[in-house]
PDB file of C-alpha atoms in Angstrom:
ATOM      1  CA  MET Z   1      11.995   1.894  40.391  1.00 43.00           C
ATOM      2  CA  ALA Z   2      12.423  -1.802  39.570  1.00 46.00           C
ATOM      3  CA  ARG Z   3      10.561  -3.061  36.554  1.00 46.00           C
ATOM      4  CA  THR Z   4       8.621  -6.285  36.731  1.00 44.00           C
ATOM      5  CA  LEU Z   5       8.387  -8.414  33.622  1.00 43.00           C
ATOM      6  CA  ILE Z   6       4.818  -9.502  33.027  1.00 45.00           C
ATOM      7  CA  ARG Z   7       4.214 -12.177  30.421  1.00 47.00           C
ATOM      8  CA  PHE Z   8       0.755 -12.214  28.961  1.00 52.00           C
ATOM      9  CA  SER Z   9      -0.147 -15.858  28.556  1.00 51.00           C
ATOM     10  CA  GLN Z  10      -3.306 -15.573  26.518  1.00 54.00           C
ATOM     11  CA  VAL Z  11      -4.707 -13.416  23.771  1.00 56.00           C
ATOM     12  CA  ARG Z  12      -7.952 -13.865  21.956  1.00 54.00           C
ATOM     13  CA  ARG Z  13     -10.228 -12.219  19.498  1.00 55.00           C
ATOM     14  CA  THR Z  14     -12.586  -9.897  21.316  1.00 53.00           C
ATOM     15  CA  GLU Z  15     -15.598 -10.622  19.174  1.00 54.00           C
ATOM     16  CA  LYS Z  16     -17.372 -13.737  18.028  1.00 55.00           C
ATOM     17  CA  VAL Z  17     -18.645 -13.129  14.551  1.00 48.00           C
ATOM     18  CA  ASP Z  18     -20.375 -15.195  11.909  1.00 53.00           C
ATOM     19  CA  SER Z  19     -18.524 -16.539   8.878  1.00 51.00           C
ATOM     20  CA  ALA Z  20     -19.744 -13.726   6.609  1.00 57.00           C
ATOM     21  CA  ALA Z  21     -18.311 -11.143   8.998  1.00 60.00           C
ATOM     22  CA  ASP Z  22     -15.069 -13.166   9.253  1.00 63.00           C
ATOM     23  CA  GLU Z  23     -14.792 -13.118   5.476  1.00 65.00           C
ATOM     24  CA  LEU Z  24     -15.263  -9.345   5.499  1.00 64.00           C
ATOM     25  CA  ALA Z  25     -12.634  -8.899   8.232  1.00 59.00           C
ATOM     26  CA  MET Z  26     -10.223 -11.056   6.230  1.00 57.00           C
ATOM     27  CA  ALA Z  27     -11.009  -9.187   3.030  1.00 54.00           C
ATOM     28  CA  LEU Z  28     -10.223  -5.929   4.818  1.00 60.00           C
ATOM     29  CA  GLY Z  29      -6.829  -7.301   5.836  1.00 66.00           C
ATOM     30  CA  ARG Z  30      -7.501  -7.574   9.559  1.00 86.00           C
ATOM     31  CA  TYR Z  31      -6.787 -11.319   9.671  1.00 89.00           C
ATOM     32  CA  PHE Z  32      -5.191 -13.861   7.394  1.00 91.00           C
ATOM     33  CA  GLN Z  33      -4.910 -17.647   7.380  1.00 94.00           C
ATOM     34  CA  ALA Z  34      -1.363 -18.974   7.327  1.00 96.00           C
ATOM     35  CA  ASP Z  35       0.642 -22.142   7.703  1.00 98.00           C
ATOM     36  CA  CYS Z  36       2.800 -22.122  10.818  1.00 98.00           C
ATOM     37  CA  LEU Z  37       4.923 -24.586  12.747  1.00 98.00           C
ATOM     38  CA  ALA Z  38       3.333 -26.982  15.220  1.00 98.00           C
ATOM     39  CA  THR Z  39       5.496 -25.359  17.910  1.00 97.00           C
ATOM     40  CA  ASP Z  40       4.065 -21.885  17.203  1.00 98.00           C
ATOM     41  CA  THR Z  41       1.326 -21.091  19.717  1.00 96.00           C
ATOM     42  CA  ILE Z  42      -1.520 -18.663  20.213  1.00 94.00           C
ATOM     43  CA  ALA Z  43      -0.199 -15.272  21.428  1.00 94.00           C
ATOM     44  CA  MET Z  44       3.084 -15.516  19.484  1.00 96.00           C
ATOM     45  CA  PHE Z  45       4.037 -12.804  17.032  1.00 96.00           C
ATOM     46  CA  VAL Z  46       4.979 -14.103  13.588  1.00 97.00           C
ATOM     47  CA  TYR Z  47       6.891 -13.076  10.483  1.00 97.00           C
ATOM     48  CA  PRO Z  48       6.647 -14.408   6.905  1.00 97.00           C
ATOM     49  CA  THR Z  49       9.224 -17.126   6.252  1.00 97.00           C
ATOM     50  CA  GLY Z  50       9.061 -17.243   2.468  1.00 93.00           C
ATOM     51  CA  PRO Z  51       6.751 -17.511  -0.512  1.00 95.00           C
ATOM     52  CA  SER Z  52       3.172 -18.682  -0.103  1.00 95.00           C
ATOM     53  CA  VAL Z  53       2.478 -22.353  -0.767  1.00 96.00           C
ATOM     54  CA  ALA Z  54      -0.717 -23.004  -2.732  1.00 95.00           C
ATOM     55  CA  GLY Z  55      -1.747 -19.410  -1.930  1.00 93.00           C
ATOM     56  CA  ILE Z  56      -1.256 -19.804   1.836  1.00 95.00           C
ATOM     57  CA  PRO Z  57       1.342 -17.544   3.516  1.00 97.00           C
ATOM     58  CA  GLN Z  58       4.053 -19.312   5.521  1.00 98.00           C
ATOM     59  CA  VAL Z  59       4.845 -17.820   8.948  1.00 98.00           C
ATOM     60  CA  THR Z  60       6.629 -18.681  12.173  1.00 98.00           C
ATOM     61  CA  LYS Z  61       7.433 -16.990  15.467  1.00 98.00           C
ATOM     62  CA  VAL Z  62       9.609 -13.899  15.497  1.00 97.00           C
ATOM     63  CA  ASP Z  63      13.152 -14.087  16.864  1.00 96.00           C
ATOM     64  CA  ILE Z  64      14.131 -10.526  17.771  1.00 94.00           C
ATOM     65  CA  THR Z  65      17.816 -11.515  18.082  1.00 93.00           C
ATOM     66  CA  THR Z  66      18.228 -12.986  14.578  1.00 93.00           C
ATOM     67  CA  THR Z  67      18.358 -10.820  11.454  1.00 90.00           C
ATOM     68  CA  GLY Z  68      15.794 -12.036   8.926  1.00 93.00           C
ATOM     69  CA  LYS Z  69      13.437 -13.405  11.586  1.00 95.00           C
ATOM     70  CA  TYR Z  70      11.680 -10.092  12.195  1.00 93.00           C
ATOM     71  CA  PRO Z  71       9.733  -7.772  11.861  1.00 93.00           C
ATOM     72  CA  ALA Z  72       6.450  -9.256  13.004  1.00 95.00           C
ATOM     73  CA  VAL Z  73       3.408  -8.906  10.774  1.00 95.00           C
ATOM     74  CA  GLY Z  74       0.813 -10.033  13.310  1.00 95.00           C
ATOM     75  CA  ILE Z  75      -0.116 -12.290  16.208  1.00 95.00           C
ATOM     76  CA  ILE Z  76      -1.540 -15.822  16.217  1.00 95.00           C
ATOM     77  CA  VAL Z  77      -5.063 -15.622  17.657  1.00 92.00           C
ATOM     78  CA  GLU Z  78      -6.351 -19.085  16.674  1.00 93.00           C
ATOM     79  CA  LYS Z  79      -4.903 -22.469  15.667  1.00 95.00           C
ATOM     80  CA  PRO Z  80      -7.612 -24.636  14.102  1.00 94.00           C
ATOM     81  CA  THR Z  81      -4.988 -27.332  13.351  1.00 97.00           C
ATOM     82  CA  ALA Z  82      -1.421 -27.965  14.473  1.00 97.00           C
ATOM     83  CA  THR Z  83       0.030 -26.165  11.446  1.00 97.00           C
ATOM     84  CA  ARG Z  84      -2.714 -23.734  10.399  1.00 97.00           C
ATOM     85  CA  CYS Z  85      -3.110 -20.432  12.213  1.00 96.00           C
ATOM     86  CA  LEU Z  86      -5.215 -17.315  12.069  1.00 94.00           C
ATOM     87  CA  VAL Z  87      -3.020 -14.225  12.268  1.00 94.00           C
ATOM     88  CA  GLN Z  88      -4.473 -10.892  13.384  1.00 93.00           C
ATOM     89  CA  VAL Z  89      -2.749  -7.882  11.838  1.00 92.00           C
ATOM     90  CA  PHE Z  90      -4.548  -5.015  13.560  1.00 90.00           C
ATOM     91  CA  GLY Z  91      -7.542  -4.271  15.748  1.00 90.00           C
ATOM     92  CA  GLU Z  92      -8.545  -4.983  19.303  1.00 89.00           C
ATOM     93  CA  ILE Z  93      -7.403  -8.104  21.174  1.00 90.00           C
ATOM     94  CA  ALA Z  94      -8.198  -9.271  24.693  1.00 89.00           C
ATOM     95  CA  VAL Z  95      -5.178 -10.026  26.889  1.00 84.00           C
ATOM     96  CA  LEU Z  96      -4.971 -12.270  29.962  1.00 79.00           C
ATOM     97  CA  PRO Z  97      -4.022 -11.741  32.673  1.00 78.00           C
ATOM     98  CA  ALA Z  98      -5.702  -8.330  32.497  1.00 81.00           C
ATOM     99  CA  LEU Z  99      -2.726  -6.317  33.740  1.00 89.00           C
ATOM    100  CA  LEU Z 100      -2.203  -3.874  30.904  1.00 93.00           C
ATOM    101  CA  VAL Z 101      -1.604  -0.201  31.686  1.00 94.00           C
ATOM    102  CA  PRO Z 102      -3.985   1.984  29.628  1.00 95.00           C
ATOM    103  CA  GLY Z 103      -2.122   4.203  27.161  1.00 95.00           C
ATOM    104  CA  ARG Z 104       1.181   2.319  27.487  1.00 95.00           C
ATOM    105  CA  PRO Z 105       2.910   0.952  24.366  1.00 94.00           C
ATOM    106  CA  TYR Z 106       3.668  -2.785  24.215  1.00 95.00           C
ATOM    107  CA  PHE Z 107       6.460  -4.684  22.479  1.00 94.00           C
ATOM    108  CA  ILE Z 108       7.616  -8.174  21.483  1.00 94.00           C
ATOM    109  CA  ASP Z 109       9.817 -10.028  23.966  1.00 94.00           C
ATOM    110  CA  PHE Z 110      12.535 -12.664  23.489  1.00 94.00           C
ATOM    111  CA  SER Z 111       9.882 -15.430  23.479  1.00 94.00           C
ATOM    112  CA  SER Z 112       7.883 -13.782  20.653  1.00 95.00           C
ATOM    113  CA  LEU Z 113       5.200 -12.743  23.154  1.00 94.00           C
ATOM    114  CA  LEU Z 114       3.716  -9.456  24.351  1.00 93.00           C
ATOM    115  CA  THR Z 115       5.643  -7.405  26.913  1.00 93.00           C
ATOM    116  CA  ALA Z 116       5.347  -3.984  28.519  1.00 92.00           C
ATOM    117  CA  VAL Z 117       9.098  -3.719  29.020  1.00 91.00           C
ATOM    118  CA  PRO Z 118      11.158  -3.058  25.887  1.00 90.00           C
ATOM    119  CA  PRO Z 119      13.561  -6.014  25.599  1.00 90.00           C
ATOM    120  CA  LEU Z 120      17.158  -5.270  26.547  1.00 89.00           C
ATOM    121  CA  PRO Z 121      19.692  -7.633  24.955  1.00 88.00           C
ATOM    122  CA  LEU Z 122      22.615  -9.151  26.787  1.00 86.00           C
ATOM    123  CA  PRO Z 123      25.928  -7.252  26.531  1.00 88.00           C
ATOM    124  CA  GLY Z 124      27.526  -7.773  23.128  1.00 87.00           C
ATOM    125  CA  THR Z 125      24.291  -8.831  21.448  1.00 87.00           C
ATOM    126  CA  ARG Z 126      21.539  -7.034  19.553  1.00 88.00           C
ATOM    127  CA  ALA Z 127      17.771  -7.261  19.531  1.00 90.00           C
ATOM    128  CA  ALA Z 128      15.047  -5.676  17.436  1.00 90.00           C
ATOM    129  CA  LEU Z 129      12.618  -3.408  19.245  1.00 92.00           C
ATOM    130  CA  GLN Z 130       9.180  -3.351  17.616  1.00 92.00           C
ATOM    131  CA  ALA Z 131       6.147  -1.598  19.077  1.00 92.00           C
ATOM    132  CA  ILE Z 132       3.020  -3.652  18.423  1.00 94.00           C
ATOM    133  CA  GLY Z 133       0.190  -1.790  20.097  1.00 94.00           C
ATOM    134  CA  THR Z 134      -1.201   0.355  22.876  1.00 95.00           C
ATOM    135  CA  ALA Z 135      -3.347  -0.690  25.835  1.00 95.00           C
ATOM    136  CA  LEU Z 136      -6.931   0.553  25.676  1.00 94.00           C
ATOM    137  CA  ASP Z 137      -7.619  -0.613  29.225  1.00 93.00           C
ATOM    138  CA  THR Z 138      -6.340  -3.321  31.587  1.00 93.00           C
ATOM    139  CA  GLY Z 139      -7.549  -6.192  29.397  1.00 92.00           C
ATOM    140  CA  ARG Z 140      -7.645  -4.868  25.831  1.00 92.00           C
ATOM    141  CA  LEU Z 141      -4.839  -3.951  23.454  1.00 93.00           C
ATOM    142  CA  LEU Z 142      -5.217  -2.034  20.214  1.00 94.00           C
ATOM    143  CA  LEU Z 143      -2.964  -4.095  17.972  1.00 93.00           C
ATOM    144  CA  ASN Z 144      -1.177  -1.877  15.469  1.00 91.00           C
ATOM    145  CA  VAL Z 145       2.008  -3.650  14.428  1.00 87.00           C
ATOM    146  CA  HIS Z 146       4.552  -1.010  13.484  1.00 78.00           C
ATOM    147  CA  PRO Z 147       6.929  -2.064  10.715  1.00 77.00           C
ATOM    148  CA  GLN Z 148       9.609   0.337  11.949  1.00 74.00           C
ATOM    149  CA  LEU Z 149      12.297  -1.369  14.016  1.00 76.00           C
ATOM    150  CA  PHE Z 150      15.040  -0.133  16.274  1.00 80.00           C
ATOM    151  CA  LEU Z 151      18.039  -2.310  17.030  1.00 78.00           C
ATOM    152  CA  ARG Z 152      19.191  -2.264  20.645  1.00 75.00           C
ATOM    153  CA  SER Z 153      22.583  -3.438  21.729  1.00 73.00           C
TER     154      SER Z 153
END
């Protein structure tokens, strides 16, 4: 059976909460504010790039083919400015288009985005395989970024 690659173009927080609830969610470690590159976009998985600057973590998109540029720690769910992002570490996220398969694990692709198909590197190259969550239904993913990686070649 041929596999079709589906790229999920949008992710978003599933709830709209007040600032007090946001502070609680951040305090519990569900989200964190970070500095990211202007080229990093919502729905990209990110990794820490180095020490925090003025208490703000520094992140950028994962590159599953380059050692040191993975594993992912979360996904960008908001970008209030060009270089500030809100990273979600775990919990429920909404995914568009709503084509998830309930119960199926999802991974990070070569573009640092969500994919149902584990990435397969080109011959002679390697890529990290990192499970990042399981579909709850066709439009919701339970984000649970696994730190364990497998290298595929």
